[in-house]
């Protein structure tokens, strides 16, 4: 775990992220808030690219809870069987679709507690939906953000909850909305787990990580 950066250092880091990409976007394909919930739930222990490949045809025919229930679990499995844990995920998608129809008139709720009550929707999934769809500054901590938070000293923490709190405490308010997207993209394409691309890092001079790579 790197040393905690100062407010000024963190501000400089996110200024650079913003200058490089002012409006970062999540990479999971979706057409509405329901398909976003499904896509994020399916992405657990899977890549965004793999989920997008599986859901392209699925979302053309089942983009509402009602249509997903009509499709049924077995046909849903046929669409998502290339994704890890697909059987359990299919069960959860059908269950959450039924709950949305029965309890929420087919609408996806906009509170974290209500979202987390849905099968297969944990805090991370709820935070992604709150952030991407409703524009709440919710921080979804995945493996990339956990690594970046600790490696760079932006948001150190021993577990995902601690890192989430660190992001909320340490990152200036003006950057909170897009913070998790900037960190995910930085972790996915630059600050990789096994061999970070330090020579092409926007924040190399501000990062206290001791095992930087060279050209």
Coordinates of C-alpha atoms in Angstrom, one line a residue:
X1 CA 0.0 0.0 0.0
X2 CA 1.4 3.4 -1.0
X3 CA 1.5 6.4 1.2
X4 CA -1.6 8.6 1.3
X5 CA -1.3 11.4 -1.2
X6 CA -2.1 15.0 -0.2
X7 CA -5.2 16.8 -1.3
X8 CA -3.1 18.9 -3.7
X9 CA -1.5 15.8 -5.3
X10 CA -4.9 14.1 -5.7
X11 CA -6.4 17.3 -7.2
X12 CA -3.5 17.4 -9.8
X13 CA -4.1 13.8 -10.7
X14 CA -7.8 14.2 -11.4
X15 CA -7.2 17.5 -13.3
X16 CA -5.0 15.4 -15.6
X17 CA -7.6 12.7 -16.0
X18 CA -10.2 15.3 -16.8
X19 CA -8.0 17.1 -19.3
X20 CA -7.4 13.8 -21.1
X21 CA -11.0 12.7 -21.1
X22 CA -13.6 15.1 -19.7
X23 CA -16.6 12.7 -19.9
X24 CA -15.4 9.2 -19.4
X25 CA -18.0 6.5 -20.1
X26 CA -18.5 3.0 -18.8
X27 CA -17.8 0.3 -21.4
X28 CA -20.8 -2.0 -20.8
X29 CA -23.4 -1.7 -23.5
X30 CA -27.0 -1.0 -22.4
X31 CA -30.1 0.7 -23.8
X32 CA -31.9 1.7 -20.7
X33 CA -31.6 1.4 -16.9
X34 CA -32.9 -2.2 -16.8
X35 CA -30.4 -3.4 -19.3
X36 CA -27.7 -1.6 -17.4
X37 CA -28.6 -3.4 -14.2
X38 CA -28.5 -6.7 -16.1
X39 CA -25.2 -6.0 -17.8
X40 CA -23.5 -5.0 -14.6
X41 CA -24.9 -8.0 -12.7
X42 CA -23.6 -10.2 -15.6
X43 CA -20.2 -8.6 -15.5
X44 CA -19.2 -10.0 -12.1
X45 CA -16.0 -12.1 -12.7
X46 CA -16.3 -11.4 -16.4
X47 CA -14.9 -8.9 -18.8
X48 CA -17.0 -6.0 -20.2
X49 CA -16.1 -7.2 -23.7
X50 CA -17.4 -10.7 -23.0
X51 CA -20.7 -9.4 -21.5
X52 CA -21.2 -7.0 -24.5
X53 CA -20.8 -9.9 -26.9
X54 CA -23.3 -11.9 -25.1
X55 CA -25.9 -9.2 -24.5
X56 CA -26.0 -7.7 -28.0
X57 CA -28.7 -10.0 -29.3
X58 CA -30.3 -10.5 -25.9
X59 CA -31.1 -6.8 -25.3
X60 CA -32.7 -6.6 -28.8
X61 CA -35.4 -9.0 -27.6
X62 CA -35.5 -8.6 -23.8
X63 CA -34.9 -5.0 -22.8
X64 CA -37.6 -4.8 -20.1
X65 CA -38.3 -7.0 -17.1
X66 CA -41.6 -8.2 -18.7
X67 CA -39.8 -9.2 -21.9
X68 CA -37.0 -10.9 -19.8
X69 CA -39.6 -13.0 -18.0
X70 CA -41.3 -13.9 -21.2
X71 CA -38.0 -15.0 -22.6
X72 CA -37.5 -17.4 -19.6
X73 CA -34.4 -18.8 -17.9
X74 CA -33.5 -21.5 -20.4
X75 CA -33.5 -19.2 -23.4
X76 CA -31.7 -16.5 -21.4
X77 CA -29.0 -19.1 -20.7
X78 CA -28.6 -19.7 -24.4
X79 CA -27.6 -16.0 -24.8
X80 CA -25.2 -15.8 -21.8
X81 CA -23.6 -19.2 -21.6
X82 CA -20.3 -17.8 -22.7
X83 CA -20.2 -15.7 -19.5
X84 CA -18.8 -17.2 -16.3
X85 CA -21.3 -18.4 -13.7
X86 CA -24.0 -18.1 -16.3
X87 CA -26.5 -20.5 -14.7
X88 CA -26.6 -18.7 -11.4
X89 CA -26.6 -15.3 -13.2
X90 CA -29.6 -16.4 -15.3
X91 CA -31.5 -17.4 -12.2
X92 CA -30.8 -14.0 -10.6
X93 CA -31.8 -12.0 -13.7
X94 CA -35.1 -13.8 -13.9
X95 CA -35.7 -13.4 -10.2
X96 CA -34.9 -9.6 -10.2
X97 CA -37.1 -9.2 -13.3
X98 CA -40.0 -10.7 -11.5
X99 CA -39.4 -8.5 -8.4
X100 CA -39.3 -5.4 -10.6
X101 CA -42.6 -6.4 -12.2
X102 CA -44.3 -7.5 -9.0
X103 CA -43.1 -4.8 -6.7
X104 CA -42.0 -1.8 -8.8
X105 CA -44.4 -1.9 -11.7
X106 CA -41.5 -2.9 -14.0
X107 CA -39.4 0.2 -13.1
X108 CA -35.9 0.0 -11.7
X109 CA -35.7 1.8 -8.3
X110 CA -33.3 4.6 -7.8
X111 CA -32.2 4.0 -4.2
X112 CA -29.2 2.0 -3.3
X113 CA -31.1 -0.1 -0.7
X114 CA -33.8 -1.0 -3.1
X115 CA -31.3 -1.9 -5.8
X116 CA -29.3 -4.1 -3.4
X117 CA -32.4 -6.0 -2.4
X118 CA -32.5 -7.4 -6.0
X119 CA -31.0 -10.9 -6.5
X120 CA -27.4 -10.6 -7.9
X121 CA -27.2 -6.9 -7.2
X122 CA -24.5 -6.0 -4.6
X123 CA -23.2 -2.7 -3.5
X124 CA -20.8 -2.4 -6.5
X125 CA -23.6 -3.0 -9.0
X126 CA -25.9 -0.6 -7.3
X127 CA -23.3 2.1 -7.2
X128 CA -22.6 1.6 -11.0
X129 CA -26.3 2.0 -11.8
X130 CA -26.7 5.1 -9.5
X131 CA -23.7 6.7 -11.0
X132 CA -24.2 5.9 -14.7
X133 CA -27.9 6.3 -14.9
X134 CA -28.9 8.8 -12.3
X135 CA -25.7 10.8 -12.1
X136 CA -25.1 10.2 -8.4
X137 CA -21.4 10.4 -7.3
X138 CA -21.5 6.8 -6.1
X139 CA -18.2 4.9 -6.2
X140 CA -18.2 1.4 -7.5
X141 CA -15.0 -0.3 -6.4
X142 CA -13.9 -3.1 -8.6
X143 CA -10.5 -4.9 -8.8
X144 CA -9.0 -2.1 -10.9
X145 CA -10.1 0.7 -8.5
X146 CA -8.9 -1.3 -5.5
X147 CA -5.5 -1.7 -7.1
X148 CA -5.3 1.9 -8.3
X149 CA -6.5 3.3 -4.9
X150 CA -3.8 1.4 -3.0
X151 CA -1.0 1.5 -5.6
X152 CA -1.2 5.3 -6.2
X153 CA -2.1 6.3 -2.7
X154 CA -5.3 8.1 -4.0
X155 CA -7.6 6.0 -1.9
X156 CA -5.8 3.3 0.2
X157 CA -7.9 0.7 2.0
X158 CA -7.7 -2.9 3.2
X159 CA -11.0 -3.9 1.5
X160 CA -13.4 -2.5 -1.1
X161 CA -15.5 -0.7 1.5
X162 CA -12.5 1.1 2.9
X163 CA -11.4 2.1 -0.6
X164 CA -14.9 3.4 -1.3
X165 CA -14.8 5.5 1.8
X166 CA -11.3 6.8 0.9
X167 CA -12.5 7.9 -2.5
X168 CA -15.4 9.8 -1.0
X169 CA -13.1 11.3 1.6
X170 CA -10.0 12.1 -0.5
X171 CA -11.1 13.0 -4.0
X172 CA -12.3 16.6 -4.4
X173 CA -16.1 17.0 -4.9
X174 CA -15.7 18.4 -8.4
X175 CA -14.2 15.0 -9.6
X176 CA -16.5 12.6 -7.6
X177 CA -19.0 12.0 -10.4
X178 CA -16.5 10.6 -12.9
X179 CA -13.8 9.4 -10.4
X180 CA -14.6 5.7 -10.6
X181 CA -14.6 5.7 -14.4
X182 CA -11.3 7.5 -14.6
X183 CA -9.8 5.1 -12.2
X184 CA -11.2 2.0 -13.9
X185 CA -10.0 3.1 -17.3
X186 CA -6.6 4.0 -15.9
X187 CA -6.3 0.5 -14.3
X188 CA -7.6 -1.3 -17.3
X189 CA -5.3 0.3 -19.9
X190 CA -2.4 1.9 -18.1
X191 CA -1.9 0.8 -14.5
X192 CA -2.3 -2.9 -15.2
X193 CA -2.0 -5.5 -12.4
X194 CA 1.1 -7.4 -13.7
X195 CA 2.9 -4.9 -15.8
X196 CA 1.8 -1.3 -15.4
X197 CA 2.6 0.9 -18.4
X198 CA 4.4 3.5 -16.3
X199 CA 6.3 5.2 -19.2
X200 CA 2.9 6.3 -20.7
X201 CA 1.3 7.2 -17.4
X202 CA -0.3 10.6 -17.0
X203 CA 0.4 10.7 -13.3
X204 CA 3.8 9.0 -13.1
X205 CA 5.5 11.9 -11.4
X206 CA 2.8 12.1 -8.8
X207 CA 2.5 8.4 -8.1
X208 CA 4.5 6.9 -5.1
X209 CA 4.4 3.4 -6.5
X210 CA 8.0 2.1 -6.0
X211 CA 8.1 -0.7 -8.6
X212 CA 7.6 1.5 -11.7
X213 CA 8.3 0.0 -15.1
X214 CA 10.7 1.5 -17.7
X215 CA 10.6 1.5 -21.4

